CSV table of C-alpha atoms in Angstrom, one decimal:
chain,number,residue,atom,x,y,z
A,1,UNK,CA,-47.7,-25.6,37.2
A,2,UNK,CA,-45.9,-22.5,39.5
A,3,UNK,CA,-42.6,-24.5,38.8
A,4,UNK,CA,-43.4,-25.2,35.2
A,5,UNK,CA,-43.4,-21.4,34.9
A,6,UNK,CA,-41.2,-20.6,36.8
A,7,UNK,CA,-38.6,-23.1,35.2
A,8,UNK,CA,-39.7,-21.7,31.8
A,9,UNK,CA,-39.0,-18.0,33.0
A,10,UNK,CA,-35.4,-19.4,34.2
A,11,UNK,CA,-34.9,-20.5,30.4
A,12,UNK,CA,-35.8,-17.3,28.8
A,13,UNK,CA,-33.4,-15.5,31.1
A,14,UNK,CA,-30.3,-16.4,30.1
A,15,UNK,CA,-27.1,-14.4,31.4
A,16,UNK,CA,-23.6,-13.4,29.7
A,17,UNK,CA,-22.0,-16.6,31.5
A,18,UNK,CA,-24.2,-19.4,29.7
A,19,UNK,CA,-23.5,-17.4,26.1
A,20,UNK,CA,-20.3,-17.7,27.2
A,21,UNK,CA,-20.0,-21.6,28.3
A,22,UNK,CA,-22.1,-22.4,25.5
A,23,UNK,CA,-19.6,-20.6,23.1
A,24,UNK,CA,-16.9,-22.5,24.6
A,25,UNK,CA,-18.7,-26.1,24.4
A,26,UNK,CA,-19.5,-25.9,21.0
A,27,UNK,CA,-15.7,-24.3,19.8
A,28,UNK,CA,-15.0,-27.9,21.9
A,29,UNK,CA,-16.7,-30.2,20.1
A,30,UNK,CA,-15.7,-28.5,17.1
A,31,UNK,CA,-19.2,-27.5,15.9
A,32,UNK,CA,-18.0,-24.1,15.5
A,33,UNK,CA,-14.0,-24.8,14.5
A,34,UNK,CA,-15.2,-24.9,10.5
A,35,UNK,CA,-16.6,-21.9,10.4
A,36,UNK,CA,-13.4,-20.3,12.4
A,37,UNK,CA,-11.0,-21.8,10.6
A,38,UNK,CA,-12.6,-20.6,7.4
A,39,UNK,CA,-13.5,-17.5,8.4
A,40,UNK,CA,-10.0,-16.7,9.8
A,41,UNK,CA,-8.8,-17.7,5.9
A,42,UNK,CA,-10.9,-15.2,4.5
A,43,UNK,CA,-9.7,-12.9,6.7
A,44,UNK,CA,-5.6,-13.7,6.3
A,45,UNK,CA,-5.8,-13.6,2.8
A,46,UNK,CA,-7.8,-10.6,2.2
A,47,UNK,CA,-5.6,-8.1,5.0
A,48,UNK,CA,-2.3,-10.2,3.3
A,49,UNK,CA,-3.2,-8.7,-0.1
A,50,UNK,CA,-4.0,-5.3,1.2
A,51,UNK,CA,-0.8,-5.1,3.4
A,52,UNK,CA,1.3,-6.4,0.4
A,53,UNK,CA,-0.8,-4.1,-2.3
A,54,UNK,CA,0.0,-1.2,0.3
A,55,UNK,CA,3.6,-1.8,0.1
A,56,UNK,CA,3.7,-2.6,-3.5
A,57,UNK,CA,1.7,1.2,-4.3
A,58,UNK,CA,4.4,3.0,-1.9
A,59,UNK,CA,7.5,1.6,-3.0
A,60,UNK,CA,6.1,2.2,-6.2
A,61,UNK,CA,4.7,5.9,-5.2
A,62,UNK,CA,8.6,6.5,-4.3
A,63,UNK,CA,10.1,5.3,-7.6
A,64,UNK,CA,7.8,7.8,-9.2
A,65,UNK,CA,8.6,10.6,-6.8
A,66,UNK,CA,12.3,10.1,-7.5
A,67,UNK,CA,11.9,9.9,-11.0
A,68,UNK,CA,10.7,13.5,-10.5
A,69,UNK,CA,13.5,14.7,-7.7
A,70,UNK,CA,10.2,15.8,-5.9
A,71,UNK,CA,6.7,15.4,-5.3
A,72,UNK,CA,5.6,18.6,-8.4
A,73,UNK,CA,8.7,19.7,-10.7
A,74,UNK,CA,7.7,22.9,-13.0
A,75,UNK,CA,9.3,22.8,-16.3
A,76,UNK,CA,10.1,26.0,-18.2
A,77,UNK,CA,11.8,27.3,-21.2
A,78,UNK,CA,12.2,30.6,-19.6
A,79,UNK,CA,13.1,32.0,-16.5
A,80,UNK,CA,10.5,31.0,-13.8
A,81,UNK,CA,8.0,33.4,-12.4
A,82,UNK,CA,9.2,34.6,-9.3
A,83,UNK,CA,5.6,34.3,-8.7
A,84,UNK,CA,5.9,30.9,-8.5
A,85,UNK,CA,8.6,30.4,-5.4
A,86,UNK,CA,6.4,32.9,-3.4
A,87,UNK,CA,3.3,30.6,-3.5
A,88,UNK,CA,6.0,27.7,-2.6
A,89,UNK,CA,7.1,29.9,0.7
A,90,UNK,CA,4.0,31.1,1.6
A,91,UNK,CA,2.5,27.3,1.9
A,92,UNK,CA,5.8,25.6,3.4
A,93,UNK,CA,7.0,24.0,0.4
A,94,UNK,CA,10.5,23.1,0.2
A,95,UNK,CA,11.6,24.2,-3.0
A,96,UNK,CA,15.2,23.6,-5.2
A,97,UNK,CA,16.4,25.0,-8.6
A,98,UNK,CA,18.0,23.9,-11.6
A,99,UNK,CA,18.7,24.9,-15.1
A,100,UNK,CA,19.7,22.3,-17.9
A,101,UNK,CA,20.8,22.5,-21.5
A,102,UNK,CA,23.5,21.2,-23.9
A,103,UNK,CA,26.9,22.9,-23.6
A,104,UNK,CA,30.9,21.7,-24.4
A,105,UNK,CA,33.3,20.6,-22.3
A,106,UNK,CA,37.4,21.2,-22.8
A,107,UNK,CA,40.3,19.5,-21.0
A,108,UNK,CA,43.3,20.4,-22.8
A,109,UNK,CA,43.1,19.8,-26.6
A,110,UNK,CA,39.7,17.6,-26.3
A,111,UNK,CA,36.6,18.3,-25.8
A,112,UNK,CA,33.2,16.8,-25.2
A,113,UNK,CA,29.4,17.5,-26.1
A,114,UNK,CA,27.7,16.9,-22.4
A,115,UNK,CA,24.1,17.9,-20.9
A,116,UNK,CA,25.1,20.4,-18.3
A,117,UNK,CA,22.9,20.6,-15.2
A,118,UNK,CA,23.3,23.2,-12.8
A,119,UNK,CA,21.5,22.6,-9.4
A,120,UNK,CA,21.0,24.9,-5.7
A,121,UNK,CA,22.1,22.9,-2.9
A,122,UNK,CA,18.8,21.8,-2.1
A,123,UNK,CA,18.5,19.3,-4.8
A,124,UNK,CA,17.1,16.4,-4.7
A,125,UNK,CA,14.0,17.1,-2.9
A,126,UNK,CA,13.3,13.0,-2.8
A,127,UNK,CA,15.1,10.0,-4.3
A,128,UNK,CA,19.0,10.2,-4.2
A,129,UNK,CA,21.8,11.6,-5.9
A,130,UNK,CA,24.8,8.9,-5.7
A,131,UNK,CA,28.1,10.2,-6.5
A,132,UNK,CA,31.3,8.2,-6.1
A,133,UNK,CA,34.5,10.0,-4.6
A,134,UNK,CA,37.9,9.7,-3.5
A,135,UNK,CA,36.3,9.1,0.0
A,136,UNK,CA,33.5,6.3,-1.6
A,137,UNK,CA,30.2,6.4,-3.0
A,138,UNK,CA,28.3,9.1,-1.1
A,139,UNK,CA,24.1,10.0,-1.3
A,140,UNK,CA,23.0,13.6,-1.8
A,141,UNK,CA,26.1,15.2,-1.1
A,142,UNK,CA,26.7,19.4,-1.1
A,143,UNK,CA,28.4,20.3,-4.8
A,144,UNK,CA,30.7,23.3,-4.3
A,145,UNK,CA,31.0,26.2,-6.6
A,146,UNK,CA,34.5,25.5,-7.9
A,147,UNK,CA,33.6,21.5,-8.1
A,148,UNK,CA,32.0,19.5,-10.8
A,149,UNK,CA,30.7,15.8,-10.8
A,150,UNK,CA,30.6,14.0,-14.2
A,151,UNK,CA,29.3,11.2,-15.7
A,152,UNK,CA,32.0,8.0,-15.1
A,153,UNK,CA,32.3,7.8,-19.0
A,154,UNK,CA,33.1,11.2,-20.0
A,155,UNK,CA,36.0,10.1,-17.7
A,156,UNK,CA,37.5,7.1,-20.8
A,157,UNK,CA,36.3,9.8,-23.2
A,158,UNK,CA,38.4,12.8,-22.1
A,159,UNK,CA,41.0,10.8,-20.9
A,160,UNK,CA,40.6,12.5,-17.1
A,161,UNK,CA,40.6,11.5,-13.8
A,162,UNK,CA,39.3,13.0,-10.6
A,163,UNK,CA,40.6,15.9,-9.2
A,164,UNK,CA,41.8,16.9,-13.0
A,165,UNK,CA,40.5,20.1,-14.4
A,166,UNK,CA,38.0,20.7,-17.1
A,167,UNK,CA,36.8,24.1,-17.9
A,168,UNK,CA,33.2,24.9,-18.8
A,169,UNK,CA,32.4,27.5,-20.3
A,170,UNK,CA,34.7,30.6,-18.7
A,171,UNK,CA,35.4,28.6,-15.7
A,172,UNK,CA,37.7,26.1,-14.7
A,173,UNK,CA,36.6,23.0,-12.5
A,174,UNK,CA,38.1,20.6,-10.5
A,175,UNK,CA,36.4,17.0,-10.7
A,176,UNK,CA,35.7,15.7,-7.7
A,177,UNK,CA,33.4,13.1,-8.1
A,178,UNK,CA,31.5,10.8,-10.8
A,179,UNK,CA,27.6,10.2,-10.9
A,180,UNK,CA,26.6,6.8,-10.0
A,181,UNK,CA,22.7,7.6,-10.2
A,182,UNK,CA,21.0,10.6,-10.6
A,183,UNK,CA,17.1,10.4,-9.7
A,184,UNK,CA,15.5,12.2,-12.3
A,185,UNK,CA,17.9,11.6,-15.3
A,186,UNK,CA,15.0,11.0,-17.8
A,187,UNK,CA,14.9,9.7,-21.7
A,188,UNK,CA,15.6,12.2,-24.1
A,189,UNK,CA,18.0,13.3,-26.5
A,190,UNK,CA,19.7,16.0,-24.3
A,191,UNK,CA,20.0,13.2,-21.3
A,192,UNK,CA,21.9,10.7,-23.7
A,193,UNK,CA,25.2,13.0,-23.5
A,194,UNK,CA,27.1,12.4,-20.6
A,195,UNK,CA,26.0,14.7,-17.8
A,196,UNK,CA,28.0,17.3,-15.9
A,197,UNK,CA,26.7,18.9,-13.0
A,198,UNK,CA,28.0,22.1,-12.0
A,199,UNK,CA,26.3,25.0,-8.6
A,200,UNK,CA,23.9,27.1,-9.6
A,201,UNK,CA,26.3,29.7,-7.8
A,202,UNK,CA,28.7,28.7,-10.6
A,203,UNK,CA,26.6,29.1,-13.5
A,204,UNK,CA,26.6,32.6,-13.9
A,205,UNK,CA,30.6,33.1,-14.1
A,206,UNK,CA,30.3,30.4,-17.0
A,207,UNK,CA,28.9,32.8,-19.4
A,208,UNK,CA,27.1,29.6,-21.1
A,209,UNK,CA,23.7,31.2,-21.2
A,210,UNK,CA,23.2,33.5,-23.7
A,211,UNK,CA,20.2,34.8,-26.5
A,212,UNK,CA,19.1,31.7,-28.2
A,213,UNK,CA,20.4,29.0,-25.5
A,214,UNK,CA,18.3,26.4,-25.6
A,215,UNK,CA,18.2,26.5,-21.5
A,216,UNK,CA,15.5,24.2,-19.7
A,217,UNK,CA,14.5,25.7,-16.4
A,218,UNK,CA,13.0,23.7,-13.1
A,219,UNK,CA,11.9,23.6,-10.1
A,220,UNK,CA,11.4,21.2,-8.0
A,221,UNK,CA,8.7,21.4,-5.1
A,222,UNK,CA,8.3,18.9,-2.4
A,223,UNK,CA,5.9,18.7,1.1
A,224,UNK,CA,4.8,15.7,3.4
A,225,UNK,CA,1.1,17.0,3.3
A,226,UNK,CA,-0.8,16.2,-0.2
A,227,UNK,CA,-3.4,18.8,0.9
A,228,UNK,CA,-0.7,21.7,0.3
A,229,UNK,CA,0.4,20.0,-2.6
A,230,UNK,CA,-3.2,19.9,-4.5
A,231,UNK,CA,-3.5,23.7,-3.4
A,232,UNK,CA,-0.3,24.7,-4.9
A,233,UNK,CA,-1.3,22.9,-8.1
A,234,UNK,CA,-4.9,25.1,-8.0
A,235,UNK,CA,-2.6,28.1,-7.9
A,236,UNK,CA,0.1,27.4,-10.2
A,237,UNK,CA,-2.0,25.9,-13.1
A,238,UNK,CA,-3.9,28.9,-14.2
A,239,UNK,CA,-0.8,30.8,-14.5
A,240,UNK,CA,1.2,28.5,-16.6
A,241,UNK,CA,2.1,29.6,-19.5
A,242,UNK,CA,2.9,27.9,-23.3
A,243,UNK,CA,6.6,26.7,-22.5
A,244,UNK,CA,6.0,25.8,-18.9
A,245,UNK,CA,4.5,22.6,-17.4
A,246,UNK,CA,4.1,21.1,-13.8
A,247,UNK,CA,5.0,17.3,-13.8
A,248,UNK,CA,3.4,14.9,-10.8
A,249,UNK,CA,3.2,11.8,-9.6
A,250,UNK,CA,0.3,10.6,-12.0
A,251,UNK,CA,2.1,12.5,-15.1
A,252,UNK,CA,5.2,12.2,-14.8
A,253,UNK,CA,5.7,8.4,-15.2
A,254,UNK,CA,3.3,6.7,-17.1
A,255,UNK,CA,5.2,3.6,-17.7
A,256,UNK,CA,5.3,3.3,-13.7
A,257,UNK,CA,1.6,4.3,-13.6
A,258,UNK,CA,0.8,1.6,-15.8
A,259,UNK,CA,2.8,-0.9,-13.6
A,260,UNK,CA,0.9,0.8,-10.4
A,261,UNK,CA,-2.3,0.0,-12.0
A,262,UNK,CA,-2.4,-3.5,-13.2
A,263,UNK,CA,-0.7,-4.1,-10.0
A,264,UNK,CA,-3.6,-3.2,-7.9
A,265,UNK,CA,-5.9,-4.9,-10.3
A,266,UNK,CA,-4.1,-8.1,-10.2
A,267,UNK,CA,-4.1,-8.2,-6.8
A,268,UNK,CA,-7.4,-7.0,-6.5
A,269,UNK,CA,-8.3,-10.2,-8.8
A,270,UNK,CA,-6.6,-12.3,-6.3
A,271,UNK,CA,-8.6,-10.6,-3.7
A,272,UNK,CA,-12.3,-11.6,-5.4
A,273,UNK,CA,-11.5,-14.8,-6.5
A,274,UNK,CA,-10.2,-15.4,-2.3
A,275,UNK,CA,-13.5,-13.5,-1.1
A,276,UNK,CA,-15.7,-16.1,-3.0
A,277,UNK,CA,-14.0,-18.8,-2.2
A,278,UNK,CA,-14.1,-18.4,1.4
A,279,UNK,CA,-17.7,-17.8,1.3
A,280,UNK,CA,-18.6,-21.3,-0.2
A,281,UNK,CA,-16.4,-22.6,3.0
A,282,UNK,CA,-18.2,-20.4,5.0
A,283,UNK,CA,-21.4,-21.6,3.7
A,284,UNK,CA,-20.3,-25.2,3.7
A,285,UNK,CA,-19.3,-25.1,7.2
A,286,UNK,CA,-22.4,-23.2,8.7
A,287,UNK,CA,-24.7,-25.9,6.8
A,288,UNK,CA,-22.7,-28.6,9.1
A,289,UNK,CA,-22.7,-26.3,12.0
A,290,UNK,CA,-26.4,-26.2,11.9
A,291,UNK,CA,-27.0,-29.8,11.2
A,292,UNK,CA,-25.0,-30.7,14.5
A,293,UNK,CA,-27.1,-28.3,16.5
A,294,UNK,CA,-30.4,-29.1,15.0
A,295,UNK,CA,-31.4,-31.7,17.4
A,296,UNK,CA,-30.5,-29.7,20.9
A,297,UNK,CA,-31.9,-26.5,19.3
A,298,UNK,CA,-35.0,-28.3,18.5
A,299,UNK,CA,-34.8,-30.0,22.2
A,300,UNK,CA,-34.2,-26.7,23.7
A,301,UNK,CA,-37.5,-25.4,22.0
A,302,UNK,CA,-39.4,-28.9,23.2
A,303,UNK,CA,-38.4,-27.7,26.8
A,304,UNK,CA,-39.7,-24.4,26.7
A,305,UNK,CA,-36.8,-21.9,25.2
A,306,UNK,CA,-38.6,-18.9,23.1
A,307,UNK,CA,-37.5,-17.8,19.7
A,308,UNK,CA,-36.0,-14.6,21.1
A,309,UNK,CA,-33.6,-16.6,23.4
A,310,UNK,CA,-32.6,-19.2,20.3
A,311,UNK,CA,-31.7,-16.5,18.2
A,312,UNK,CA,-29.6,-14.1,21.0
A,313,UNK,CA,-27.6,-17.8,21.5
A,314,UNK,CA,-26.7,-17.8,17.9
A,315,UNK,CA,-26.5,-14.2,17.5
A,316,UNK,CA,-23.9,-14.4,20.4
A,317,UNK,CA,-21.9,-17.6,19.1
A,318,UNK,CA,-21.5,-15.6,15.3
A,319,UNK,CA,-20.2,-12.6,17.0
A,320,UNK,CA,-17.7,-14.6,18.8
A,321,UNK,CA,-16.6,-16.4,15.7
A,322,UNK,CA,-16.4,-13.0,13.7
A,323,UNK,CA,-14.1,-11.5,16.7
A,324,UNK,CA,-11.8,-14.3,16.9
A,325,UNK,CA,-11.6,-14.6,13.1
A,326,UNK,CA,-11.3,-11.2,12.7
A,327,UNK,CA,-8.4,-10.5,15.2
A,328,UNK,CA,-6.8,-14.3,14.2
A,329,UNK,CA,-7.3,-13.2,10.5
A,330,UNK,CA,-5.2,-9.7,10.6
A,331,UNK,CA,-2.4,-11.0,13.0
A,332,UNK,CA,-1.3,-14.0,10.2
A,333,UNK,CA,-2.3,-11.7,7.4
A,334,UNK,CA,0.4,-9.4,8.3
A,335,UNK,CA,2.5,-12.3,9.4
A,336,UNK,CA,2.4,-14.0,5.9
A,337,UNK,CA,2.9,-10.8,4.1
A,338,UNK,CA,5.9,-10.3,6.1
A,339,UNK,CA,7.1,-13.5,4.8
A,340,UNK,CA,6.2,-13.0,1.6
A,341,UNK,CA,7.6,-9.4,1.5
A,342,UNK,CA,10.9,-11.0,2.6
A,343,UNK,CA,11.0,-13.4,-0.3
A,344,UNK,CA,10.4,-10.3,-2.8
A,345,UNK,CA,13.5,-8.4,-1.2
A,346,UNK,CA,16.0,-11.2,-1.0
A,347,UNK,CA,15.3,-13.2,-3.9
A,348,UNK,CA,14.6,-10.5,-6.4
A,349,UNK,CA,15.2,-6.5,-7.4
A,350,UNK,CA,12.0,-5.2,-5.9
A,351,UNK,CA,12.9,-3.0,-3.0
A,352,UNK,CA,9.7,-3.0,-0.6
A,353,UNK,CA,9.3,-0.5,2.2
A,354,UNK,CA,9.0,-1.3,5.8
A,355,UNK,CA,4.9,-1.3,6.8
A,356,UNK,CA,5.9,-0.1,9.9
A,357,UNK,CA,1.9,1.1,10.5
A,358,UNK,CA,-1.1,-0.9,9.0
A,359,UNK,CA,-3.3,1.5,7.5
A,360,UNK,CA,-6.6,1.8,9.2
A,361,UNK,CA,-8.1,1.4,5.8
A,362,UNK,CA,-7.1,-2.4,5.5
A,363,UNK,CA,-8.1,-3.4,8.9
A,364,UNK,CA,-11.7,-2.0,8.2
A,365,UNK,CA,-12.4,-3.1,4.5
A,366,UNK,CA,-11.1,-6.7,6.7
A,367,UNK,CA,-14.0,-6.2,9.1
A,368,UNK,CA,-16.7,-4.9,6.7
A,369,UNK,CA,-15.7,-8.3,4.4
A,370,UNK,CA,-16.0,-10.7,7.3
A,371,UNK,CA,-19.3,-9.1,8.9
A,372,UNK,CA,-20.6,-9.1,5.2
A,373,UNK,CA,-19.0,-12.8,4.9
A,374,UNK,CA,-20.7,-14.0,8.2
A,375,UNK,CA,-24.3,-12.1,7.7
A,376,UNK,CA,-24.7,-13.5,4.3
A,377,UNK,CA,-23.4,-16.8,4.2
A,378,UNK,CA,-23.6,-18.2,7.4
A,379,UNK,CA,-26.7,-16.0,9.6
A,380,UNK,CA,-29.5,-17.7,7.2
A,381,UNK,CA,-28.6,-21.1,7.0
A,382,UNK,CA,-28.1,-21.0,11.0
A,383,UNK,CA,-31.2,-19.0,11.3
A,384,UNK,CA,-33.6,-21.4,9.6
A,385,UNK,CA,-32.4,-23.9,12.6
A,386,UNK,CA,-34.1,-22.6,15.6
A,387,UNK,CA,-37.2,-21.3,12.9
A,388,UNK,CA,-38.0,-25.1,12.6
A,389,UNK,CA,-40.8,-26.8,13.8
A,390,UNK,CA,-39.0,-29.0,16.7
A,391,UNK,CA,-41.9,-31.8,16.7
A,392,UNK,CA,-40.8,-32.6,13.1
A,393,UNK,CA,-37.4,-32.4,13.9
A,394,UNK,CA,-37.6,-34.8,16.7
A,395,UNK,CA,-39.9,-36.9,14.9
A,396,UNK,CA,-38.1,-37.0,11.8
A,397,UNK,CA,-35.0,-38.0,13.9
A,398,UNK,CA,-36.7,-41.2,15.8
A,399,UNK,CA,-37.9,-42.3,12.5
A,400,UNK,CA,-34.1,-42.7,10.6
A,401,UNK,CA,-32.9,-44.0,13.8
A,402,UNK,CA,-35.8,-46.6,13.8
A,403,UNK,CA,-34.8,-47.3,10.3
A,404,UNK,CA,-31.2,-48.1,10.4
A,405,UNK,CA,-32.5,-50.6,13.5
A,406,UNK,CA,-34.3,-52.3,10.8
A,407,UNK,CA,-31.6,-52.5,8.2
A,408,UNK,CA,-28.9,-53.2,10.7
A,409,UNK,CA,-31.2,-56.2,12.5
């Protein structure tokens, strides 16, 4: 009887090294490997899509911030508020100017309706300004205040060439280079001339602004820390007045906020319709999982092994399987969007940016699916396993294997 007890103690008293050899004898015989494999699924295809829907909302975050030249761009039809650039300063914002509006331009006996832009050096704040030279195409490059860049048609329709004069306004200008893109061109009617930029040093000696010009002023506003940015906006837009607005990333582009949008949503689609169907596999292969272990669970309980000790087995064997999934599960769901991600840049125009640091974000909505996906779908089938009554188990097991001895004699 002492050794009955005793042996019965010894049962109940399981250490880390049995979880552990019974964790690796089951992943053998490939009792577990099902629910692994599935699991590990779920897991690659949900952190693919958030890696991929990352990349897809920052490259498209950037198209819209160089759609604006910046990440806030204040529109005016007067001058602006000095009041404004101090509230930039004080917060740390960098901050470039520029004044737009419809003007002529004369070379020799022609001349040319254009949309004349007159920008600080600071400009653009994001995106890039591509202007083609003697010396090749060249990105944001420093305008000086004797230089002009045009667009490459008003070269055909003034019959010019670079490093020819024009004179705009008062002022004469040597052309030194034509605009290949310009960030925040825009569609209006004023952007459908061909577009001349000129310093905003320059401007002044053109004599071009005068009573009833119809002059757009901006500014563009730009900082790496959004927290800055929302505070500047809680300044700024009680003091705007009729004539002046502040364009954003969510205003400024609605065609590209549209695309941002039923981008996330069609992934997000792909997302639900992956989450469900991994947790029918899951299901699937936790019902098999416990039908293999029903007769040494119920064998184990025969001998003398408590509920308690059943359950911390289990317990221990799920926890394993959602660590290896988990880990498995991230490391090809960044592979495959890499892959992907490749395919989108070389066979097609979309530009993706380098995820050169997974969000924190996508590696915890990963964990919270897969601890939901295990506790749900595979914890209650397991669980009513070791809850059964192991005499009917055992029973019920002699009796089918008494009956195919019947059929098959």
């Amino acid at each position: 009887l002492i050794q009955i007890i005793n042996e019965h103690k010894r049962l109940n008293k399981i250490n880390l090294s049995f979880f552990l050899r019974h964790f690796y004898r089951d992943l053998r015989a490939g009792n577990l490997t099902l629910v692994l494999l599935s699991l590990v699924i779920a897991i690659s295809s949900i952190s693919c899509i958030s890696f991929l829907s990352d990349r897809v909302k920052q490259s498209l975050n950037k198209d819209i911030q160089a759609s604006l030249g910046a990440d806030r761009r204040i529109s005016s039809d007067r001058p602006l508020n000095e009041e404004f650039i101090d509230s930039a300063e004080k917060l740390g914002l960098k901050s470039a100017k520029g004044v737009r509006f419809p003007s002529m331009v004369f070379y020799e006996n022609t001349s040319k309706l254009v949309s004349l832009k007159a920008i600080s050096s600071e400009y653009p704040l994001k995106g890039q300004l591509e202007i083609e030279t003697f010396s090749g195409l060249e990105v944001n490059p420093k305008l000086s205040n004797d230089s002009v860049w045009i667009d490459s048609s008003l070269l055909n329709q003034l019959n010019v060439n670079l490093n020819d004069y024009i004179f705009v306004g008062n002022k004469k200008f040597k052309i030194s280079g034509t605009v290949k893109y310009e960030p925040d061109r825009g569609i209006n009617f004023v952007n459908f001339a061909p577009r001349v930029f000129i310093s905003m040093k320059a401007l002044e000696q053109t004599g071009l602004i005068q009573d009833g010009s119809r002059v757009t002023y901006r500014l563009w506003l730009s900082s790496e820390n959004e927290e800055v940015l929302k505070k500047f906006d809680q300044l700024i837009l009680t003091k705007l007045q009729p004539g002046q607005k502040i364009d954003t990333i969510s205003n400024a582009r609605p065609d590209l906020n549209e695309a941002l949008s039923k981008a996330n949503s069609f992934l997000s689609l792909i997302g639900m319709i992956t989450i469900l169907m991994s947790a029918v596999a899951i299901a699937l292969a936790s019902r098999q999982l416990a039908n293999s272990q029903k007769d040494s669970v119920a064998l184990m309980q025969a001998l003398g092994c408590n509920y308690k000790t059943l359950r911390n087995i289990s317990f221990f064997e799920l926890s394993m399987v959602l660590a290896v999934g988990f880990f498995l599960g991230c490391f090809f769901g960044y592979l495959i969007q890499l892959i992907l991600g490749w395919f989108l840049i070389e066979f097609s125009d979309i530009n993706l940016p380098h995820l050169s640091l997974p969000s924190l974000w996508v590696f915890l909505q990963a964990f919270v699916i897969a601890v939901l996906l295990v506790i749900t779908f595979s914890w209650p089938i397991l669980h009513k396993t070791f809850k059964s009554n192991p005499f009917f188990t055992l029973r019920f097991e002699k009796a089918k294997l008494l009956n195919f001895r019947f059929f098959k004699n």
